[in-house]
Short mmCIF file of C-alpha atoms and ligand atoms in Angstrom, two decimals:
data_model
loop_
_atom_site.label_atom_id
_atom_site.label_comp_id
_atom_site.label_asym_id
_atom_site.label_seq_id
_atom_site.Cartn_x
_atom_site.Cartn_y
_atom_site.Cartn_z
CA MET E 1 -13.68 12.13 18.76
CA ASP E 2 -10.42 10.38 19.19
CA PRO E 3 -8.95 10.66 15.59
CA TYR E 4 -6.95 7.39 17.07
CA ASP E 5 -10.38 5.50 16.76
CA VAL E 6 -10.42 5.98 13.11
CA LEU E 7 -6.76 5.60 12.42
CA ALA E 8 -7.17 2.40 14.55
CA PRO E 9 -5.27 -0.93 13.82
CA VAL E 10 -7.89 -4.00 12.06
CA HIS E 11 -8.06 -6.02 14.63
CA GLU E 12 -10.87 -2.83 16.25
CA ILE E 13 -12.35 -3.01 13.10
CA ALA E 14 -16.02 -3.35 13.70
CA ALA E 15 -15.40 -0.18 16.52
CA ARG E 16 -13.67 1.98 13.95
CA ASP E 17 -16.06 1.56 10.73
CA LEU E 18 -19.33 2.30 13.11
CA ALA E 19 -16.86 5.49 14.15
CA LEU E 20 -16.31 5.90 9.99
CA ALA E 21 -19.54 5.13 9.51
CA ARG E 22 -20.66 7.87 11.86
CA LEU E 23 -18.37 10.18 10.88
CA ARG E 24 -19.60 10.17 7.37
CA ARG E 25 -22.95 10.75 8.14
CA GLU E 26 -22.64 13.17 10.68
CA ALA E 27 -18.94 15.07 9.89
CA PRO E 28 -17.79 13.74 6.92
CA ILE E 29 -14.78 16.58 6.92
CA GLN E 30 -14.01 17.09 10.51
CA TRP E 31 -10.72 19.45 11.78
CA ASP E 32 -9.10 17.04 14.15
CA GLU E 33 -7.76 19.42 16.81
CA PRO E 34 -4.90 17.05 18.53
CA ASN E 35 -3.30 16.15 15.28
CA GLN E 36 -4.40 19.20 13.48
CA TRP E 37 -5.59 18.30 9.99
CA TRP E 38 -8.70 17.51 8.19
CA LEU E 39 -10.65 14.13 8.29
CA LEU E 40 -11.92 13.16 5.15
CA THR E 41 -14.20 9.97 5.36
CA ARG E 42 -16.56 10.78 2.37
CA HIS E 43 -15.67 9.04 -1.29
CA ALA E 44 -16.70 12.07 -3.12
CA ASP E 45 -14.45 14.58 -0.91
CA ILE E 46 -11.68 11.95 -1.53
CA ARG E 47 -11.85 11.82 -4.68
CA GLU E 48 -12.22 15.53 -5.32
CA VAL E 49 -8.85 16.11 -3.35
CA SER E 50 -7.19 13.37 -5.23
CA ARG E 51 -8.02 14.82 -8.60
CA HIS E 52 -6.59 18.58 -7.37
CA PRO E 53 -3.59 18.21 -7.15
CA GLU E 54 -3.17 22.30 -8.19
CA ALA E 55 -4.83 22.83 -5.26
CA PHE E 56 -4.12 20.08 -2.37
CA SER E 57 -0.54 19.00 -2.75
CA SER E 58 1.44 15.92 -2.12
CA GLU E 59 4.85 17.86 -0.91
CA PRO E 60 5.56 17.24 2.71
CA LYS E 61 4.13 20.55 4.21
CA GLY E 62 2.70 19.46 7.53
CA PRO E 63 1.87 16.95 10.61
CA TRP E 64 1.69 13.36 8.91
CA HIS E 65 4.40 10.44 10.20
CA VAL E 66 6.71 9.68 7.73
CA ALA E 67 5.38 11.30 4.63
CA GLU E 68 7.01 14.15 5.97
CA HIS E 69 10.44 13.39 3.94
CA ARG E 70 9.93 13.91 0.13
CA PHE E 71 11.80 11.06 -1.17
CA SER E 72 9.59 9.54 -3.56
CA MET E 73 7.48 11.08 -6.38
CA GLN E 74 4.62 10.56 -3.91
CA ALA E 75 5.49 13.28 -2.25
CA MET E 76 5.98 15.54 -5.09
CA ASP E 77 3.53 17.51 -7.27
CA GLY E 78 3.72 18.70 -10.87
CA PRO E 79 6.26 18.07 -13.62
CA ALA E 80 8.87 17.14 -11.10
CA HIS E 81 6.33 14.17 -9.80
CA LEU E 82 5.36 13.47 -13.69
CA ARG E 83 9.55 13.16 -14.92
CA ASN E 84 9.94 10.70 -11.61
CA ARG E 85 6.97 8.83 -12.48
CA ASN E 86 7.69 8.74 -16.39
CA ILE E 87 11.12 6.59 -15.73
CA VAL E 88 9.29 4.03 -14.06
CA SER E 89 6.25 3.66 -15.47
CA ARG E 90 6.48 1.28 -18.57
CA GLY E 91 7.80 -1.36 -16.17
CA PHE E 92 4.11 -1.21 -14.54
CA THR E 93 2.37 -1.44 -17.78
CA PRO E 94 -0.60 -4.13 -18.03
CA ARG E 95 1.50 -5.80 -20.52
CA MET E 96 4.72 -6.10 -18.52
CA VAL E 97 2.78 -7.10 -15.49
CA ALA E 98 1.37 -10.21 -18.06
CA LEU E 99 4.38 -11.02 -18.49
CA LEU E 100 5.48 -11.17 -15.02
CA SER E 101 2.22 -13.37 -14.02
CA LYS E 102 3.74 -16.54 -14.41
CA ARG E 103 6.67 -15.85 -12.67
CA ALA E 104 4.37 -14.77 -9.97
CA ARG E 105 2.51 -17.89 -10.22
CA ARG E 106 5.36 -20.02 -9.66
CA TYR E 107 7.17 -18.21 -6.92
CA ALA E 108 3.52 -18.81 -5.43
CA GLU E 109 4.23 -22.52 -6.35
CA GLU E 110 7.74 -22.56 -4.63
CA ALA E 111 6.33 -20.86 -1.58
CA VAL E 112 3.83 -23.62 -1.15
CA ASP E 113 6.43 -26.59 -2.21
CA ALA E 114 8.47 -24.92 0.81
CA LEU E 115 5.82 -26.11 3.12
CA ALA E 116 5.98 -29.88 2.14
CA GLY E 117 6.22 -32.25 5.29
CA ARG E 118 4.54 -29.63 7.20
CA SER E 119 0.81 -29.11 8.13
CA SER E 120 1.58 -25.69 10.05
CA GLY E 121 2.94 -22.42 9.62
CA ASP E 122 2.68 -18.34 9.78
CA PHE E 123 0.32 -17.33 6.74
CA VAL E 124 2.87 -14.47 6.50
CA THR E 125 5.92 -15.27 6.45
CA ASP E 126 5.52 -18.43 4.61
CA LEU E 127 2.87 -17.25 1.96
CA ALA E 128 2.07 -13.80 1.49
CA VAL E 129 5.63 -12.31 2.26
CA PRO E 130 7.66 -14.11 -1.23
CA VAL E 131 5.83 -13.09 -4.03
CA PRO E 132 5.67 -9.44 -3.87
CA LEU E 133 8.85 -9.23 -2.19
CA ARG E 134 10.49 -11.32 -4.83
CA ILE E 135 8.46 -9.69 -7.70
CA ILE E 136 10.13 -6.32 -6.99
CA ALA E 137 13.74 -7.26 -6.50
CA ASP E 138 13.57 -9.00 -9.87
CA MET E 139 12.33 -5.85 -11.01
CA LEU E 140 14.80 -3.32 -9.47
CA GLY E 141 17.50 -5.84 -10.27
CA VAL E 142 18.25 -6.90 -6.48
CA ALA E 143 17.18 -10.37 -6.82
CA ASP E 144 20.47 -11.29 -4.92
CA GLY E 145 20.10 -9.86 -2.37
CA ASP E 146 18.96 -11.42 1.16
CA PHE E 147 15.27 -11.71 1.25
CA ASP E 148 14.94 -12.07 4.89
CA ARG E 149 17.18 -8.50 5.55
CA PHE E 150 14.97 -6.59 3.38
CA ARG E 151 11.87 -7.68 4.82
CA ARG E 152 13.09 -6.94 8.17
CA LEU E 153 14.37 -3.65 6.80
CA THR E 154 11.14 -2.54 5.18
CA ASP E 155 8.69 -3.72 7.99
CA ALA E 156 10.94 -1.42 10.85
CA VAL E 157 10.29 1.89 8.11
CA VAL E 158 6.48 0.50 8.73
CA GLY E 159 6.58 0.10 11.89
CA GLY E 160 8.08 3.65 12.10
CA THR E 161 4.27 5.00 11.09
CA ASN E 162 3.23 3.33 14.76
CA PRO E 163 1.05 6.67 16.52
CA GLU E 164 1.79 4.77 19.78
CA ALA E 165 5.03 5.08 19.34
CA GLY E 166 5.15 8.38 18.17
CA ALA E 167 8.50 10.14 17.13
CA GLY E 168 10.23 6.85 18.86
CA GLY E 169 9.00 4.74 16.11
CA LEU E 170 10.92 6.62 13.63
CA ALA E 171 14.08 6.88 15.56
CA GLU E 172 14.24 2.89 16.10
CA ALA E 173 13.58 2.60 12.29
CA ALA E 174 16.39 4.66 11.42
CA PRO E 175 19.59 2.35 11.50
CA MET E 176 17.24 0.35 9.52
CA ILE E 177 16.45 2.63 6.92
CA ALA E 178 20.57 3.45 6.89
CA GLU E 179 21.41 0.00 6.47
CA LEU E 180 18.72 -0.37 3.32
CA MET E 181 20.25 3.11 1.83
CA GLU E 182 23.83 1.67 2.41
CA TYR E 183 22.82 -1.63 -0.18
CA PHE E 184 21.28 0.56 -2.39
CA GLY E 185 24.24 2.60 -2.37
CA LYS E 186 26.05 -0.58 -3.64
CA LYS E 187 24.21 -1.63 -5.83
CA ALA E 188 24.10 1.32 -7.54
CA GLU E 189 27.81 1.80 -7.77
CA GLU E 190 27.37 -1.91 -9.55
CA ARG E 191 24.88 -0.73 -11.84
CA ARG E 192 26.47 2.33 -13.00
CA ALA E 193 29.95 0.69 -13.44
CA GLU E 194 27.46 -2.30 -15.67
CA PRO E 195 24.08 -0.90 -16.56
CA ARG E 196 21.43 -4.13 -16.79
CA ASP E 197 17.75 -3.87 -18.35
CA ASP E 198 16.51 -3.75 -14.69
CA MET E 199 14.79 -0.47 -12.54
CA LEU E 200 17.59 0.41 -10.90
CA SER E 201 19.81 0.95 -14.09
CA LYS E 202 16.96 3.12 -15.34
CA ILE E 203 16.74 5.48 -12.69
CA ILE E 204 20.64 5.55 -12.44
CA ALA E 205 20.38 6.29 -16.26
CA ALA E 206 17.78 9.32 -15.44
CA SER E 207 19.75 10.54 -12.55
CA ASP E 208 22.77 11.17 -14.81
CA GLU E 209 20.60 13.12 -17.39
CA GLY E 210 19.49 15.23 -14.60
CA VAL E 211 15.69 13.76 -14.92
CA LEU E 212 15.76 13.47 -10.90
CA GLU E 213 16.77 16.66 -10.14
CA GLY E 214 14.05 17.75 -7.58
CA LEU E 215 13.69 14.52 -5.64
CA PRO E 216 14.59 14.49 -2.10
CA GLY E 217 17.37 15.82 0.42
CA ALA E 218 19.08 18.25 -2.34
CA SER E 219 19.12 20.81 0.96
CA GLY E 220 19.76 18.19 3.82
CA ASP E 221 15.94 18.22 4.87
CA GLY E 222 16.11 14.01 4.38
CA LEU E 223 14.94 12.00 7.58
CA ALA E 224 17.75 10.45 9.69
CA GLY E 225 19.10 7.74 8.15
CA PHE E 226 18.31 8.94 4.73
CA SER E 227 21.12 9.62 2.00
CA ASN E 228 20.71 12.65 -0.21
CA ASP E 229 20.65 10.44 -2.87
CA GLU E 230 17.89 10.82 -5.18
CA VAL E 231 19.33 7.06 -6.89
CA LYS E 232 18.66 5.35 -3.73
CA SER E 233 15.37 7.24 -2.46
CA MET E 234 13.55 6.04 -5.60
CA ALA E 235 14.85 2.38 -5.29
CA PHE E 236 14.32 2.15 -1.59
CA PHE E 237 10.43 3.68 -2.20
CA LEU E 238 9.66 1.23 -4.97
CA LEU E 239 10.81 -1.71 -2.53
CA ILE E 240 8.84 -0.64 0.59
CA ALA E 241 5.95 0.52 -2.25
CA GLY E 242 6.26 -3.03 -4.03
CA ASN E 243 6.65 -4.79 -0.88
CA GLU E 244 4.54 -4.23 2.63
CA THR E 245 1.09 -2.85 0.44
CA THR E 246 0.87 -6.04 -1.30
CA ARG E 247 1.86 -8.66 1.44
CA ASN E 248 -0.92 -6.92 3.26
CA GLY E 249 -3.71 -7.54 0.56
CA ILE E 250 -2.51 -10.91 0.53
CA SER E 251 -2.35 -11.53 4.52
CA GLN E 252 -6.10 -9.36 5.00
CA GLY E 253 -7.15 -10.96 1.75
CA MET E 254 -6.85 -14.56 2.78
CA LEU E 255 -8.25 -13.82 6.61
CA ALA E 256 -11.34 -12.26 4.33
CA LEU E 257 -11.79 -15.52 2.72
CA LEU E 258 -11.16 -17.52 5.79
CA GLN E 259 -13.88 -15.34 7.45
CA HIS E 260 -16.30 -15.80 4.50
CA PRO E 261 -16.29 -19.52 3.68
CA ASP E 262 -19.23 -19.44 0.88
CA GLU E 263 -17.29 -16.48 -0.74
CA ARG E 264 -14.05 -18.89 -0.35
CA ALA E 265 -15.58 -21.93 -1.99
CA ARG E 266 -17.29 -19.80 -4.90
CA LEU E 267 -14.03 -18.67 -5.18
CA ALA E 268 -12.14 -21.94 -5.79
CA SER E 269 -14.63 -23.26 -8.05
CA ARG E 270 -14.99 -20.56 -10.28
CA PRO E 271 -11.52 -19.17 -10.59
CA GLU E 272 -13.23 -16.66 -13.60
CA LEU E 273 -14.37 -14.50 -10.29
CA TRP E 274 -10.40 -13.32 -10.49
CA GLU E 275 -11.70 -10.69 -12.85
CA THR E 276 -13.56 -8.73 -10.19
CA ALA E 277 -12.12 -10.78 -7.03
CA ALA E 278 -8.88 -8.65 -6.24
CA ASP E 279 -10.73 -5.26 -6.89
CA GLU E 280 -13.28 -6.36 -4.00
CA ILE E 281 -10.16 -7.82 -1.68
CA LEU E 282 -8.39 -4.36 -2.45
CA ARG E 283 -12.29 -2.65 -1.14
CA TRP E 284 -12.20 -4.73 1.89
CA THR E 285 -9.21 -4.63 3.12
CA SER E 286 -7.65 -0.96 2.01
CA PRO E 287 -4.04 -1.87 2.77
CA VAL E 288 -3.21 1.88 2.30
CA ARG E 289 -5.45 2.87 5.10
CA ALA E 290 -5.35 6.95 4.09
CA MET E 291 -3.02 9.26 2.76
CA ARG E 292 -2.07 13.14 3.03
CA ARG E 293 -2.17 16.55 1.16
CA VAL E 294 -1.78 19.74 2.12
CA ALA E 295 -4.23 23.33 0.56
CA LEU E 296 -2.20 25.54 -1.36
CA HIS E 297 -4.77 27.58 -1.10
CA ASP E 298 -8.23 28.66 0.68
CA VAL E 299 -10.48 25.72 -0.44
CA THR E 300 -14.13 25.06 -0.18
CA LEU E 301 -14.69 21.65 -0.11
CA GLY E 302 -18.28 20.51 0.96
CA HIS E 303 -19.30 23.49 2.84
CA GLN E 304 -15.90 23.37 4.54
CA ARG E 305 -13.56 25.82 4.27
CA ILE E 306 -10.16 24.71 4.51
CA ARG E 307 -7.33 27.25 4.82
CA ALA E 308 -4.14 27.32 2.62
CA GLY E 309 -1.35 25.19 4.78
CA GLU E 310 -4.49 22.87 6.00
CA SER E 311 -3.38 19.13 5.88
CA VAL E 312 -6.26 16.53 4.87
CA VAL E 313 -6.18 13.00 5.74
CA MET E 314 -8.14 11.25 2.74
CA VAL E 315 -9.88 7.96 4.51
CA TYR E 316 -9.86 5.07 1.95
CA ALA E 317 -10.73 2.62 4.63
CA SER E 318 -13.58 5.03 5.07
CA ALA E 319 -14.48 5.59 1.08
CA ASN E 320 -14.18 2.18 0.41
CA ARG E 321 -17.54 1.45 2.89
CA ASP E 322 -19.30 5.04 1.69
CA GLU E 323 -23.00 3.50 1.58
CA ARG E 324 -23.55 6.63 -1.09
CA VAL E 325 -21.75 4.66 -3.73
CA PHE E 326 -21.46 1.31 -2.67
CA GLU E 327 -24.62 -1.02 -2.38
CA GLU E 328 -24.42 -3.38 0.95
CA PRO E 329 -20.99 -1.87 1.60
CA ASP E 330 -20.35 -3.93 4.65
CA ARG E 331 -20.88 -7.40 2.60
CA PHE E 332 -17.85 -8.90 0.82
CA LYS E 333 -18.87 -9.65 -2.68
CA LEU E 334 -16.12 -11.18 -4.84
CA ASP E 335 -18.22 -10.51 -8.08
CA ARG E 336 -19.17 -6.99 -6.86
CA HIS E 337 -19.03 -4.89 -10.53
CA PRO E 338 -18.46 -2.06 -10.96
CA ASN E 339 -16.20 -1.23 -7.47
CA PRO E 340 -14.95 2.38 -8.08
CA HIS E 341 -13.23 1.81 -4.53
CA LEU E 342 -10.10 4.34 -3.53
CA ALA E 343 -7.73 1.43 -2.05
CA LEU E 344 -5.52 2.36 -4.74
CA GLY E 345 -6.02 6.40 -4.79
CA PHE E 346 -7.39 8.33 -7.25
CA GLY E 347 -5.68 10.70 -9.89
CA PRO E 348 -2.30 11.98 -10.73
CA HIS E 349 -0.63 9.87 -7.89
CA TYR E 350 -3.17 6.65 -8.79
CA CYS E 351 -0.95 3.63 -7.66
CA LEU E 352 1.95 3.18 -10.24
CA GLY E 353 1.88 -0.54 -8.83
CA ALA E 354 -1.93 -1.01 -9.29
CA ASN E 355 -1.81 -4.04 -12.00
CA LEU E 356 0.73 -5.38 -10.19
CA ALA E 357 -0.50 -5.72 -6.55
CA LYS E 358 -3.83 -7.19 -8.33
CA MET E 359 -2.10 -9.67 -10.60
CA GLU E 360 0.38 -10.57 -7.44
CA ILE E 361 -2.70 -10.96 -4.83
CA GLN E 362 -4.48 -13.39 -7.71
CA ALA E 363 -1.52 -15.32 -8.36
CA THR E 364 -0.80 -16.41 -4.76
CA LEU E 365 -4.26 -16.34 -3.47
CA ALA E 366 -5.48 -18.59 -6.55
CA CYS E 367 -2.46 -20.87 -5.91
CA ILE E 368 -3.14 -21.27 -2.01
CA LEU E 369 -6.97 -22.16 -2.74
CA GLU E 370 -5.86 -25.16 -5.30
CA ARG E 371 -2.96 -26.01 -3.35
CA LEU E 372 -3.90 -25.98 0.36
CA PRO E 373 -7.71 -26.28 0.31
CA SER E 374 -7.99 -26.90 3.64
CA LEU E 375 -6.14 -23.91 5.02
CA ARG E 376 -7.58 -22.59 8.12
CA LEU E 377 -6.77 -20.04 11.64
CA ALA E 378 -4.36 -22.58 13.82
CA PRO E 379 -7.10 -22.73 16.84
CA GLY E 380 -6.02 -21.21 19.44
CA SER E 381 -4.04 -18.82 18.28
CA GLU E 382 -4.69 -15.30 16.82
CA PRO E 383 -3.56 -12.91 14.30
CA VAL E 384 -1.16 -10.51 15.47
CA PHE E 385 -1.93 -7.04 13.24
CA MET E 386 0.34 -4.50 12.52
CA ARG E 387 0.51 -0.94 14.76
CA SER E 388 0.80 1.75 11.94
CA ALA E 389 -1.50 5.05 11.12
CA LEU E 390 -0.44 4.09 7.05
CA ILE E 391 -0.85 0.35 6.41
CA ASP E 392 -3.70 -2.01 7.35
CA GLY E 393 -1.37 -4.94 7.87
CA ILE E 394 -1.45 -8.19 9.44
CA ASP E 395 1.99 -9.08 11.52
CA SER E 396 1.74 -13.02 11.53
CA MET E 397 -1.40 -15.55 11.49
CA PRO E 398 -0.76 -18.80 12.42
CA VAL E 399 -2.66 -21.27 9.76
CA GLU E 400 -2.24 -25.04 9.98
CA TRP E 401 -3.68 -27.59 6.55
C1 HEM B 501 -2.24 -3.98 -2.39
C2 HEM B 501 -1.03 -3.10 -2.84
C3 HEM B 501 -1.23 -1.62 -3.06
C4 HEM B 501 -2.17 -0.70 -2.64
C5 HEM B 501 -3.18 -0.95 -1.28
C6 HEM B 501 -1.18 0.66 -3.03
C7 HEM B 501 -1.90 1.91 -2.57
C8 HEM B 501 -1.71 3.00 -3.26
C9 HEM B 501 -2.10 4.15 -3.11
C10 HEM B 501 -3.27 4.31 -2.42
C11 HEM B 501 -1.35 5.14 -3.80
C12 HEM B 501 -1.74 6.59 -3.65
C13 HEM B 501 -0.76 7.39 -2.88
C14 HEM B 501 -1.67 9.04 -2.96
O1 HEM B 501 -2.50 9.48 -3.57
O2 HEM B 501 -0.39 9.55 -2.65
C15 HEM B 501 -0.32 4.55 -4.36
C16 HEM B 501 0.36 5.37 -5.25
C17 HEM B 501 2.19 3.72 -5.42
N1 HEM B 501 1.92 2.98 -5.44
FE1 HEM B 501 1.02 1.70 -4.62
N2 HEM B 501 -0.21 0.66 -4.07
C18 HEM B 501 -0.11 -1.33 -3.72
C19 HEM B 501 0.61 -1.82 -4.44
C20 HEM B 501 2.20 -1.15 -5.32
C21 HEM B 501 3.39 -2.20 -5.80
C22 HEM B 501 3.18 -3.63 -6.08
C23 HEM B 501 3.81 -1.13 -6.27
C24 HEM B 501 5.15 -1.06 -7.27
C25 HEM B 501 6.35 -0.91 -6.61
C26 HEM B 501 3.32 0.09 -6.12
C27 HEM B 501 3.89 1.47 -5.83
C28 HEM B 501 3.00 2.78 -6.06
C29 HEM B 501 4.06 4.03 -6.35
C30 HEM B 501 5.41 4.65 -6.84
C31 HEM B 501 2.95 4.84 -6.18
C32 HEM B 501 3.48 6.43 -5.94
C33 HEM B 501 2.69 6.88 -7.32
C34 HEM B 501 2.72 8.44 -7.79
O3 HEM B 501 2.93 9.08 -6.84
O4 HEM B 501 2.26 8.55 -8.75
N3 HEM B 501 2.06 0.07 -5.20
N4 HEM B 501 -0.20 3.33 -3.78
#
């Protein structure tokens, strides 16, 4: 089968889900010759790979879009990975996230306030972008930045993973990446001179102590536009990871609620459902569609021999519909429990922003359900879906209320 069927954008989702179900049934570990990687579609195999970093490396060594560049902890192994993760991990604990939840709600309220006097808009720009973008900018310490510019720049990076654009997509994104890097360079100079209580200052302190050693680019292997500067790389990754992913969880989550009016009504009248709802939204939407690892030595996975150096692509969107794990996997059920979805990964690279992402999805959608109860898709228009091999997302979604 054409692997692009499996990595297809969400508007082709019905066809894609059928293709994934067939793969799970007939060829759960399938060699994809044109792309030169194994496609993994079963929950158990993806979990197995994720929890064995000693056998399956996250470092860039094979074919798979932007992640050829080791510009973040996500693309590192072993002690270097842990060192980098630990620099910022305290900012993402449940306690820290609980402290941020009031602010997230306020940002959601302000986004709705800004629509006063209007009865239509673009869901993505008006309602899904503000909360994750403002929160991660606060955390990093760049809240005085130009938010429209952040959005354009991070969009361009994700645009670089459009499988149809191939290497051209990346080339197009390069000047935007350079612009963002330059911005972080300036901010880093400011913080070095005058540290504050923000992540950028923490990253700089860690870098000055030599903790970041081993981050990318030291040998000049950076992507065009990336500087060989570990501080900028780390800040850049956090801005993208904290922004592009959750925004799509919110937009896709709203679309799922619009498509399932009974579940939407239940959530609006029973807010306690939020205890399980954000996880079901994540399972259903899998905003990060897939991630890659490379075998460090020959390994047997299932009945399949994977050779050293071969890449495996873990299709989370498939694991999250695996009928071996989920009862009625094709039903959107906000009270699903347990819900061992893999939308946030598994193992040592489990999403650092997991608590934050769920909190932001809840803060934004709960506010919209309360304050814009009649919100609906604008008649005669369609959501515009993102073209990316990495993110299942929505570029724009005209709505009215
Ligand atoms: C709906 C929202 C989100 C989704 C679906 C998501 C998904 C993921 C996934 C699947 C991974 C695992 C990657 C791997 O195993 O290779 C991951 C890692 C990561 N995520 Fe998220 N994420 C989301 C939100 C966030 C937010 C808000 C942040 C905050 C900055 C964040 C920061 C990170 C970081 C730093 C990593 C790398 C962790 C490591 O390598 O140790 N994510 N995310």
